[in-house]
XYZ file of C-alpha atoms in Angstrom:
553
model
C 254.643 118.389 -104.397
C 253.080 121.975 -105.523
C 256.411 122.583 -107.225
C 256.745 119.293 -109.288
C 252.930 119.829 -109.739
C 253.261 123.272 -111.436
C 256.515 122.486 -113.818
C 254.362 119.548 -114.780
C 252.344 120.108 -118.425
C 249.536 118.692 -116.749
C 249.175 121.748 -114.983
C 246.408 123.749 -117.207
C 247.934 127.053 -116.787
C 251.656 125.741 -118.532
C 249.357 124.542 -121.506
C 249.590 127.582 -123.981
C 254.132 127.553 -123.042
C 253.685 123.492 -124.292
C 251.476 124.653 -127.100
C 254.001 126.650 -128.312
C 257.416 124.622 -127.864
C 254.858 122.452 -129.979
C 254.379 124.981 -132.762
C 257.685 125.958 -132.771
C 258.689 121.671 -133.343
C 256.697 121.569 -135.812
C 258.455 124.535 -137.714
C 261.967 123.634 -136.976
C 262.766 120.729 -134.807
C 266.262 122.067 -134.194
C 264.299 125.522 -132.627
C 263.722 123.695 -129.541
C 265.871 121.809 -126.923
C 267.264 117.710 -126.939
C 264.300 116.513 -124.043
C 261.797 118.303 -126.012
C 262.260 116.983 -129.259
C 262.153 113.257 -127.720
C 259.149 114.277 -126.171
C 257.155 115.493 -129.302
C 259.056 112.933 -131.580
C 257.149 110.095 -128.995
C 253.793 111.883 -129.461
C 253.620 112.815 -133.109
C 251.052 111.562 -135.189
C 252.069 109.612 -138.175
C 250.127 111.917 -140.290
C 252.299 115.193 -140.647
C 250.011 117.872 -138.243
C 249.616 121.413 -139.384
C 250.646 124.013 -136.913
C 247.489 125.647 -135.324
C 248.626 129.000 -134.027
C 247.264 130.854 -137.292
C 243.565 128.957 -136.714
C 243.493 130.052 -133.130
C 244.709 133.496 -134.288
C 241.683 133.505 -136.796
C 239.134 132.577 -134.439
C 240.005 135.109 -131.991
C 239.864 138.060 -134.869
C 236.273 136.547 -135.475
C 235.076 136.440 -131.915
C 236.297 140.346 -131.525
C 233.984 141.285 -134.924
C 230.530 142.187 -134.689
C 228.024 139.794 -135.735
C 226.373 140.464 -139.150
C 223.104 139.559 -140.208
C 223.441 136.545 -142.343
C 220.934 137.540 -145.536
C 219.058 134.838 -147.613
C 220.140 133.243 -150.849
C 218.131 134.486 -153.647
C 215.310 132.292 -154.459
C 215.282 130.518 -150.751
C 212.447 129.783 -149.258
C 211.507 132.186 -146.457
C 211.479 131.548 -142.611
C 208.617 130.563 -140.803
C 208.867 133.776 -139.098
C 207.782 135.389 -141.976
C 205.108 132.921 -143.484
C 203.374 132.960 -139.437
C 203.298 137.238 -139.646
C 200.046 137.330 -139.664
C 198.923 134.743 -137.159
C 201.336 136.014 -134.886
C 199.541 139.446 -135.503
C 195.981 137.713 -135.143
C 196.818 135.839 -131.239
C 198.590 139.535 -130.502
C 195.098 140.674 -131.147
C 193.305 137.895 -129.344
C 195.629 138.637 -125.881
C 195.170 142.526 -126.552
C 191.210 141.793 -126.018
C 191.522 139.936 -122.942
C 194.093 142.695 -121.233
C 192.141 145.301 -122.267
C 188.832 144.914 -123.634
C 187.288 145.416 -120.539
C 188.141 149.136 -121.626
C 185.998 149.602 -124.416
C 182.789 147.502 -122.895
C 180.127 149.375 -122.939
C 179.195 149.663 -118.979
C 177.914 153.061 -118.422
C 173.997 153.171 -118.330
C 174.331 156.920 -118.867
C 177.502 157.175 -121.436
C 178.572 160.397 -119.467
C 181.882 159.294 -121.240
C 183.615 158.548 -123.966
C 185.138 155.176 -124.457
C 188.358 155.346 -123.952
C 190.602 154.870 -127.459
C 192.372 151.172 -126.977
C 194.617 151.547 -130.612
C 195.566 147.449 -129.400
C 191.971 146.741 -130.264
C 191.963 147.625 -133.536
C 193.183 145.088 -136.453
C 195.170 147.635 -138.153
C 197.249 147.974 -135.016
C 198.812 144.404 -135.907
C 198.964 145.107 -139.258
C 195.963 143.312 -140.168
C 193.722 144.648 -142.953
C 190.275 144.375 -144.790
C 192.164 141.201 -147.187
C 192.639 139.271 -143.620
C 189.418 139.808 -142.580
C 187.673 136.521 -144.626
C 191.424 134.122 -143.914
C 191.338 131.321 -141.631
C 193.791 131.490 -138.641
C 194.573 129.434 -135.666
C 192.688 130.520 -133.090
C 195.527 129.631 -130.408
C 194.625 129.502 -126.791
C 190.747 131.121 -127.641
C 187.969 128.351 -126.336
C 186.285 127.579 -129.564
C 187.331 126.101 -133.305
C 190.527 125.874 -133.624
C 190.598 127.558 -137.032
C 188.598 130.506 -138.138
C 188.015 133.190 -140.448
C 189.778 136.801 -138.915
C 186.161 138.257 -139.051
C 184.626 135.743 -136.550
C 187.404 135.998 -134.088
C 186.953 139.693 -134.079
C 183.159 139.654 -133.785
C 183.327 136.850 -131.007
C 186.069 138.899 -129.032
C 183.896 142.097 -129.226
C 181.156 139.937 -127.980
C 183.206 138.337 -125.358
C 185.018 141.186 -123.791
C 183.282 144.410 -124.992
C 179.427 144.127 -124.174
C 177.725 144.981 -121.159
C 180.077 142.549 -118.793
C 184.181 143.783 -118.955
C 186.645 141.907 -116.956
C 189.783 142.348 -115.800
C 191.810 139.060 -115.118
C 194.812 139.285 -116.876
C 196.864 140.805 -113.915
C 196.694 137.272 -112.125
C 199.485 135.021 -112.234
C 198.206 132.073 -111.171
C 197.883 130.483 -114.543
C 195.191 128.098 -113.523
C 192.890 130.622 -112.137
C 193.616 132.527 -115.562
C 192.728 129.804 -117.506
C 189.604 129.219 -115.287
C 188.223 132.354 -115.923
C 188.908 132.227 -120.063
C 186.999 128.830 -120.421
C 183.930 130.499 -118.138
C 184.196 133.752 -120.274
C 184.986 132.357 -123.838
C 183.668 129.159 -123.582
C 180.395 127.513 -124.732
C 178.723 127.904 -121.630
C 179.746 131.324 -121.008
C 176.388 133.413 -122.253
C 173.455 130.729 -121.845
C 170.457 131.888 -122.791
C 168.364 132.040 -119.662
C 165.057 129.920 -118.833
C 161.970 131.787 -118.963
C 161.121 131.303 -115.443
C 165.024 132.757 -114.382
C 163.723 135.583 -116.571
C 160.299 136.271 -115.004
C 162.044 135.474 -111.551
C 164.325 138.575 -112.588
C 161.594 140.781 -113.505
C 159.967 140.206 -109.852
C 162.600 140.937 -108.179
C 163.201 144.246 -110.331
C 159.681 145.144 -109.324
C 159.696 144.592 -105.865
C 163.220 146.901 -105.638
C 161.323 149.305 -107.835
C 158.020 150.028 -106.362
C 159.541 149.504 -102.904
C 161.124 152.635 -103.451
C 158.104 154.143 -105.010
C 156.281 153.822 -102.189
C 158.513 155.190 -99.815
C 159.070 158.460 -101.835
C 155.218 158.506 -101.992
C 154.206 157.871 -98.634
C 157.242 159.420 -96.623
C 157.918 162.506 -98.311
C 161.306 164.336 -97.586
C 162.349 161.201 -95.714
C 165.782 159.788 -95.393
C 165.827 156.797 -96.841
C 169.209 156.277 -98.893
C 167.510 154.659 -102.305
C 168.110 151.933 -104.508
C 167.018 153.926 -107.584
C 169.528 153.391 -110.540
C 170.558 150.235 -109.029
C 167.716 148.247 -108.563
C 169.713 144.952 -110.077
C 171.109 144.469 -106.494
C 168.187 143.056 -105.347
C 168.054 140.045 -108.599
C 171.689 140.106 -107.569
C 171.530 139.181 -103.956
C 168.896 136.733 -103.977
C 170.787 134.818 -106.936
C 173.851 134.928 -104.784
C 171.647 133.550 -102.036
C 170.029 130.921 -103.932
C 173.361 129.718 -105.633
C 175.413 129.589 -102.489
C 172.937 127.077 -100.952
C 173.139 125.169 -103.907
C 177.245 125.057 -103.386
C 176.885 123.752 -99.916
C 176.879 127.106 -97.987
C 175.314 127.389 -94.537
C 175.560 130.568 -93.839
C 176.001 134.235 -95.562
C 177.086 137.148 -93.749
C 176.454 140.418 -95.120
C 177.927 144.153 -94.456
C 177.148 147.450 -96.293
C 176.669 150.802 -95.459
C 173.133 153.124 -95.949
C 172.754 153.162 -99.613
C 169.743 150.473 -100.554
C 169.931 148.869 -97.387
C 166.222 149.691 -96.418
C 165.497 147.648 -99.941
C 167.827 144.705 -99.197
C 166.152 144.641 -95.468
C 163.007 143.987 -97.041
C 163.288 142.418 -100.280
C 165.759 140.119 -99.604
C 165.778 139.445 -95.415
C 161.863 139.557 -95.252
C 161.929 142.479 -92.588
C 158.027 143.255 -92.046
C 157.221 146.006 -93.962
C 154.943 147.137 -91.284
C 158.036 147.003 -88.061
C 159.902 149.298 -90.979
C 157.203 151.975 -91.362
C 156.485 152.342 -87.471
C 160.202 153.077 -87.751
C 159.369 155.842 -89.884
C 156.498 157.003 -88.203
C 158.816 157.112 -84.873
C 156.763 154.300 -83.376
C 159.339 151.484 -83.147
C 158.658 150.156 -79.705
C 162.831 149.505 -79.066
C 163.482 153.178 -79.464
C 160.070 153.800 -77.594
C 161.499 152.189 -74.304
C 165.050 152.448 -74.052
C 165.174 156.270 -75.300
C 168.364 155.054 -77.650
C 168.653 153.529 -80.340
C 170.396 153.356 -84.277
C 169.113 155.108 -87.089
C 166.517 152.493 -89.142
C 169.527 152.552 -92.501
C 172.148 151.106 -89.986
C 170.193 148.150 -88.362
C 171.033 144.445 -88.278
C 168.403 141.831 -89.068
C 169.459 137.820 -90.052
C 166.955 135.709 -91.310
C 166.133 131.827 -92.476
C 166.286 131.534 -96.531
C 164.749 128.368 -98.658
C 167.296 127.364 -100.953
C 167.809 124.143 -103.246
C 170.397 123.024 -101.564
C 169.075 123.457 -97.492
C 168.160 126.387 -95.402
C 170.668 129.621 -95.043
C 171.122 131.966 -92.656
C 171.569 135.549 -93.755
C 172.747 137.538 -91.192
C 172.832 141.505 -91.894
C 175.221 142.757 -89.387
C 174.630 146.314 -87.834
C 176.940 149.240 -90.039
C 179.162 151.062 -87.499
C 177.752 154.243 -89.329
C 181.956 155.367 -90.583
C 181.976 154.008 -94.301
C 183.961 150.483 -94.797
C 184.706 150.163 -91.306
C 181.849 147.338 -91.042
C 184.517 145.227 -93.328
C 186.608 143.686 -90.959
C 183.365 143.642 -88.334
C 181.895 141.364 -91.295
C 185.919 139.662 -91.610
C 185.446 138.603 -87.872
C 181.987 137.443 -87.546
C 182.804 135.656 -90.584
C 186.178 134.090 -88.977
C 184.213 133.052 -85.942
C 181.428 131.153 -87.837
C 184.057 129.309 -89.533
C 185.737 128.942 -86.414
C 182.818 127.390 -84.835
C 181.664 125.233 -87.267
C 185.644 123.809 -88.193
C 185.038 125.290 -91.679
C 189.011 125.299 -92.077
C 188.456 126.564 -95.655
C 185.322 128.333 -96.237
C 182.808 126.157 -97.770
C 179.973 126.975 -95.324
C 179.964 130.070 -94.301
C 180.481 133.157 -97.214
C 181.551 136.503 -96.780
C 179.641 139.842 -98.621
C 180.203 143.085 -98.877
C 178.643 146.022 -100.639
C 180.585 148.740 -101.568
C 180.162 152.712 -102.551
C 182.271 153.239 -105.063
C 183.931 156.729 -103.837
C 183.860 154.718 -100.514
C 186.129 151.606 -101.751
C 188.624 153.960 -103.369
C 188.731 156.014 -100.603
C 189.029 154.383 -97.586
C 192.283 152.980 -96.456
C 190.651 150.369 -94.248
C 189.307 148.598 -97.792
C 193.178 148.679 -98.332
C 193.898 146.915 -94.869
C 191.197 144.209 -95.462
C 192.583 143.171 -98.999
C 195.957 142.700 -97.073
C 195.059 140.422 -94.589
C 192.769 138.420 -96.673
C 194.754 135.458 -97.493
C 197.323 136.173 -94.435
C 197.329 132.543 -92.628
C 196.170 133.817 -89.181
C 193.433 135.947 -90.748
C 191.624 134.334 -94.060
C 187.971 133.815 -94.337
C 187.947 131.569 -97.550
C 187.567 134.741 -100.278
C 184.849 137.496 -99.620
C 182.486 138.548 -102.583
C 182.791 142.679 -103.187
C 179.604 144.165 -104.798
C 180.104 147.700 -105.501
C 177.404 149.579 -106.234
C 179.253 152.108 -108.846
C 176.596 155.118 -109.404
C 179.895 157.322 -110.933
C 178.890 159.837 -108.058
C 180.313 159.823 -104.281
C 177.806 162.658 -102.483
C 178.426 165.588 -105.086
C 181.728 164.591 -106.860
C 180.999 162.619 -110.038
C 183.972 163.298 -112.611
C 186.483 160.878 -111.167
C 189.213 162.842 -112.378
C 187.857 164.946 -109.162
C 187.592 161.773 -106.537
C 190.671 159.357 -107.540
C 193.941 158.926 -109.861
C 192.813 155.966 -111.418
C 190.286 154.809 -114.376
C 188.344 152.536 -112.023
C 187.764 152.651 -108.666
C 188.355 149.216 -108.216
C 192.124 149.016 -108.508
C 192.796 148.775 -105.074
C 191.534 145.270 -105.507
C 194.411 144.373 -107.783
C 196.750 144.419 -104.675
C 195.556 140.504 -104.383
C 194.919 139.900 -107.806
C 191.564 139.525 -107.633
C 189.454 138.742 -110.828
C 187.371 142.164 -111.213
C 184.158 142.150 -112.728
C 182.343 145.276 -114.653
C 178.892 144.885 -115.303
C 176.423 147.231 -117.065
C 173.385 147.932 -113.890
C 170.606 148.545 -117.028
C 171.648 144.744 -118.177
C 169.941 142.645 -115.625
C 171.182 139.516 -117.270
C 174.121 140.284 -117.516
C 174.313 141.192 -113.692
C 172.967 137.536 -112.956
C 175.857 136.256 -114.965
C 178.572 138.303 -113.488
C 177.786 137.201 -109.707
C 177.354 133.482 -110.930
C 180.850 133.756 -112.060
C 182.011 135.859 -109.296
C 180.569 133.098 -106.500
C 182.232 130.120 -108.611
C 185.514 131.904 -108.910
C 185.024 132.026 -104.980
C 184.192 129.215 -104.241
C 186.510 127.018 -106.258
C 190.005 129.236 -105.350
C 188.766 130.746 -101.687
C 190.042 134.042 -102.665
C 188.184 137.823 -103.135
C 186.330 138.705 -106.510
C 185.003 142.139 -107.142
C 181.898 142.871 -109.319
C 181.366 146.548 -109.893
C 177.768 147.095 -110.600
C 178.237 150.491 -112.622
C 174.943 152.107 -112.360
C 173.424 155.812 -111.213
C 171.590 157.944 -108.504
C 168.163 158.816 -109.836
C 167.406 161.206 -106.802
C 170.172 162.913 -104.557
C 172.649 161.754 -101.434
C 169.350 161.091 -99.160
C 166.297 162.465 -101.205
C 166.377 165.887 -99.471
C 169.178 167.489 -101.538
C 168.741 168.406 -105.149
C 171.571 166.890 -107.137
C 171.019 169.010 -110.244
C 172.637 171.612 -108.576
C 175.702 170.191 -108.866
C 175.680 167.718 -111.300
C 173.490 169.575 -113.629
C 174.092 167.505 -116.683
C 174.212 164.423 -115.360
C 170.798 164.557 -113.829
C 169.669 165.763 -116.967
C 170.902 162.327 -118.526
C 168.885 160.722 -115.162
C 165.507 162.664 -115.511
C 165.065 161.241 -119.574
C 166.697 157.934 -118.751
C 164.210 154.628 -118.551
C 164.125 152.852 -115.184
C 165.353 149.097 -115.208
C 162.521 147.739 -114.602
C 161.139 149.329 -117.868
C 164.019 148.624 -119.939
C 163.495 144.606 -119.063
C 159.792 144.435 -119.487
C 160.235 145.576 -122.969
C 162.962 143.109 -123.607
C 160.647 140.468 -121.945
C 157.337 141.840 -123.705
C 159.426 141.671 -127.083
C 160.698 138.034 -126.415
C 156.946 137.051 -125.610
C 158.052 135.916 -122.275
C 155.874 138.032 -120.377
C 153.024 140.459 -121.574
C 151.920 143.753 -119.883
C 149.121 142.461 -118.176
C 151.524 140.409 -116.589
C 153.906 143.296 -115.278
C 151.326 144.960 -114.269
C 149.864 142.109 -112.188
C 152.892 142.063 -110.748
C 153.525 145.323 -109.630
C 149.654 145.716 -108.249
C 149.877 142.409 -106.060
C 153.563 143.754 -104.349
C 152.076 147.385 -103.594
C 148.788 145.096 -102.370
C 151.098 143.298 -99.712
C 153.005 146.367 -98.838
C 150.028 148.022 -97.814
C 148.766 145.124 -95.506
C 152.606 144.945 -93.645
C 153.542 142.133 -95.678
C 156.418 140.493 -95.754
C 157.529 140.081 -99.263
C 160.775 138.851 -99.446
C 160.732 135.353 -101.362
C 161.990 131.903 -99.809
C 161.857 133.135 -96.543
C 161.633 129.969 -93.670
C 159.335 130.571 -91.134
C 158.907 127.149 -89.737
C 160.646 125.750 -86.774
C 163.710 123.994 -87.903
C 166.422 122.046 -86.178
C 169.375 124.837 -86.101
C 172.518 123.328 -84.480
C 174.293 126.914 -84.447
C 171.399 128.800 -83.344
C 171.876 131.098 -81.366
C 169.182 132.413 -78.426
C 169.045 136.210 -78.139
C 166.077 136.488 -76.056
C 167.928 137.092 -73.045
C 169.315 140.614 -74.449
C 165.934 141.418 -76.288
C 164.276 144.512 -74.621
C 167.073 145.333 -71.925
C 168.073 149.016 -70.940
C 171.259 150.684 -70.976
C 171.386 151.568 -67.266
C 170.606 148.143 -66.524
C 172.977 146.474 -63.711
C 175.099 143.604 -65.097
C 177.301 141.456 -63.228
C 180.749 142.008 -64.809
C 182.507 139.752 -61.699
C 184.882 136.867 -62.911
């Protein structure tokens, strides 16, 4: 059967010998054998048919050439390739903003540095000139008009991604998450103007991180006491975060950071007594009295009850295991088990916070480890939020050319494509509008966000060193640079929110209440409560360390 199937001219590989018996017919019928020339006589058209060996010949000389670029006829009209130059140059120029804007935002309190020279950002780079500037283009994928002139685009891009807030997004592949983050950065809602009363409520809280570290430097000379100073916009920061997590249905926030500002956040945001936190500097705490042990007064723990508008949360501040980053997966588990507890399968009610150093989260591996098991199945706590507080210095290094290989210190976060925000720490509004982002980004996708508060050190590592020595010209910046809380009572005095009298009110009824042992956190809930996940300590309060303990099973 193979046989009789091959000598058949069905068979496709005797097609080119049949072919050719064919051409040769068609030449000279007497060229080809008696059974053959019955055959093709049966077939033949009644048309006479050319022979086709010369077309196939031709076509396989033009399939060996090289192809050559077909030009116009004069006088055509040109291609739409050519028309759309421009507007292809103008959404080049719109994508080249949102990869790399973030680059030439202007985040530095200090400018230590130049800006570094992005050639993308610049019109003339896409071939766009002064004549484009007044033209109306497509806009493209940019939330806004759909047309507009070249010079609006360009002054709304600057706006967008080169003031005091720079983000980096454009690393993500999740197109949805991409897009989610454009329409909160470009759209209408993306700068609000803030109320007056979000304003003043800023302002307090600027005080109260302010003077609180006033009066420590005043009243405990020479004391350790890691301080806020340079970044006093974590404190607006945290209680925001607070305040809009309850509103999102959170129950509980657990936070973990090492010594720098932690005395602040103790008592400006967890309402520790002012007065349990000066015995501890006067070496009267009664714990370390009795049991002869005990943590320094930077690393303890304290949780606490916070009013929100959406219900009551619990901030717990767990104890820092003293080695930097290593209270991150401490925070990861606590975290997991809350969940756990409450079947909180993907995050909603209890949220994850950490706050960072910034030599500290590009140089410890463990900050590696953590981003690698956050969205592992076994091991994800819903997304954590990373604050870093970025004063450009880590101890005595601050040229990061001297501390790291990479522009930012937050690249390691790019392992899990997390959205990144940079935020200018002498722009409190614009700090209030990177963490609302940040917890809404979190919230809605369960995954890490970064915001890098990019700040300074006003004194040295723990007030007893003098950082001029060196960082001699940086500290010279520091010593002629206004505090914070100055900068934004001018801004508020010039807006007519606020007058001076009223700053100064301010500041002399929080020094009046940290003299008395106060507590002055805000929102704090101090009335009994039903607490279904409470959790009664009392039964480990005051113990000893050589006390006996059953350990049998």
């Amino acid at each position: 059967m193979k046989d009789l199937y091959e000598s058949s001219y069905l068979y496709s590989a005797n097609a080119p010998f049949v072919e050719a018996r064919y051409a040769d017919y068609l030449r000279d019928p007497g060229s080809v054998g008696e059974d053959w020339r019955d055959f093709f006589r049966q077939m033949q058209a009644p048309e006479a048919e050319p022979d086709h060996t010369m077309i196939r010949e031709e076509f396989a000389r033009l399939a060996r050439q090289p192809r050559a670029p077909q030009l116009a006829a004069a006088g055509a009209t040109p291609s739409a390739s050519c028309v759309d130059a421009k507007q292809v140059a103008v959404l080049q120029l719109i994508n080249a903003y949102r990869f790399r804007g973030h680059q030439n935002a202007d985040l530095d309190p200090l400018h230590l540095r130049e800006k570094i020279l992005v050639p993308e950002l610049h019109p003339a780079f896409h071939k766009l000139d002064d004549d484009d500037m007044d033209r109306v283009f497509n806009t493209g994928s940019l939330v806004g008009p759909e047309r507009a002139p070249l010079r609006d685009i360009l002054r709304s891009l600057r706006r967008i991604y080169c003031g005091h807030l720079g983000v980096e997004y454009m690393h993500i592949t999740d197109t949805q998450e991409k897009r989610w983050l454009q329409q909160r950065l470009e759209g209408p809602e993306a700068d609000p103007l803030l109320a007056e009363n979000k304003q003043r409520e800023i302002m307090e809280r600027i005080v109260a991180a302010s003077e609180f570290e006033k009066y420590l430097h005043t009243r405990y000379v020479g004391q350790k006491r890691f301080s806020l100073e340079g970044a006093e916009c974590l404190i607006p920061l945290l209680h925001q975060l607070v305040q809009q997590a309850g509103e999102q249905g959170v129950s509980e926030v657990v936070l973990g950071m090492a010594h720098r500002g932690r005395l602040n956040v103790l008592t400006n945001i967890l309402g520790k007594a002012p007065a349990s936190l000066f015995e501890e500097f006067e070496g009267k705490s009664a714990g370390a009295a009795k049991n002869g042990s005990g943590d320094v007064k930077y690393h303890q723990g304290f949780s606490s009850d916070i009013r929100t508008s959406g219900g009551i949360v619990h901030f717990a501040l767990l104890f820092n295991p003293s080695h930097l980053e290593i209270v991150d997966p401490v925070v990861g588990g606590s975290v997991r088990a809350r969940q756990h507890r409450r079947k909180d399968t993907l995050g909603n009610s209890v949220l994850p916070v950490l706050i960072h150093g910034d030599a500290a989260f590009s140089g410890q591996g463990v900050v590696m480890e953590n981003f690698n098991m956050s969205q592992a199945r076994g091991f994800s706590i819903g997304g954590t939020v990373h604050i870093i507080i970025n004063n450009q210095i880590g101890f005595t290094t601050s040229n990061p050319l001297d501390s790291r290989s990479t522009t930012y210190c937050t690249e390691v976060a790019r392992m899990i494509q997390a959205p990144i925000l940079h935020v200018n720490g002498d722009d409190p509004e614009a700090v209030a509008r990177a963490i609302r982002i940040a917890l809404d980004f979190r919230m809605v996708y369960h995954k890490d966000v970064v915001v890098d508060l990019v700040c300074y050190r006003r004194h040295g590592h723990s007030e007893a060193d003098e950082p001029a020595a060196t960082q001699p010209m940086m500290y010279k910046k520091i010593r002629h640079h206004a505090r914070v809380g100055q900068l934004y009572a001018d801004l508020l005095v010039d807006q007519g929110v606020m007058t001076e009298d009223d700053i100064d009110a301010l500041t002399r009824h929080y020094r009046e209440r940290l003299d008395a042992g106060e507590t002055v956190a805000p929102c704090i809930a101090t009335e009994a409560f039903d607490k279904p996940y409470w959790v009664d300590w009392r039964p480990y309060l005051d113990g000893r360390w050589d006390e006996d303990v059953d350990t049998r099973i």
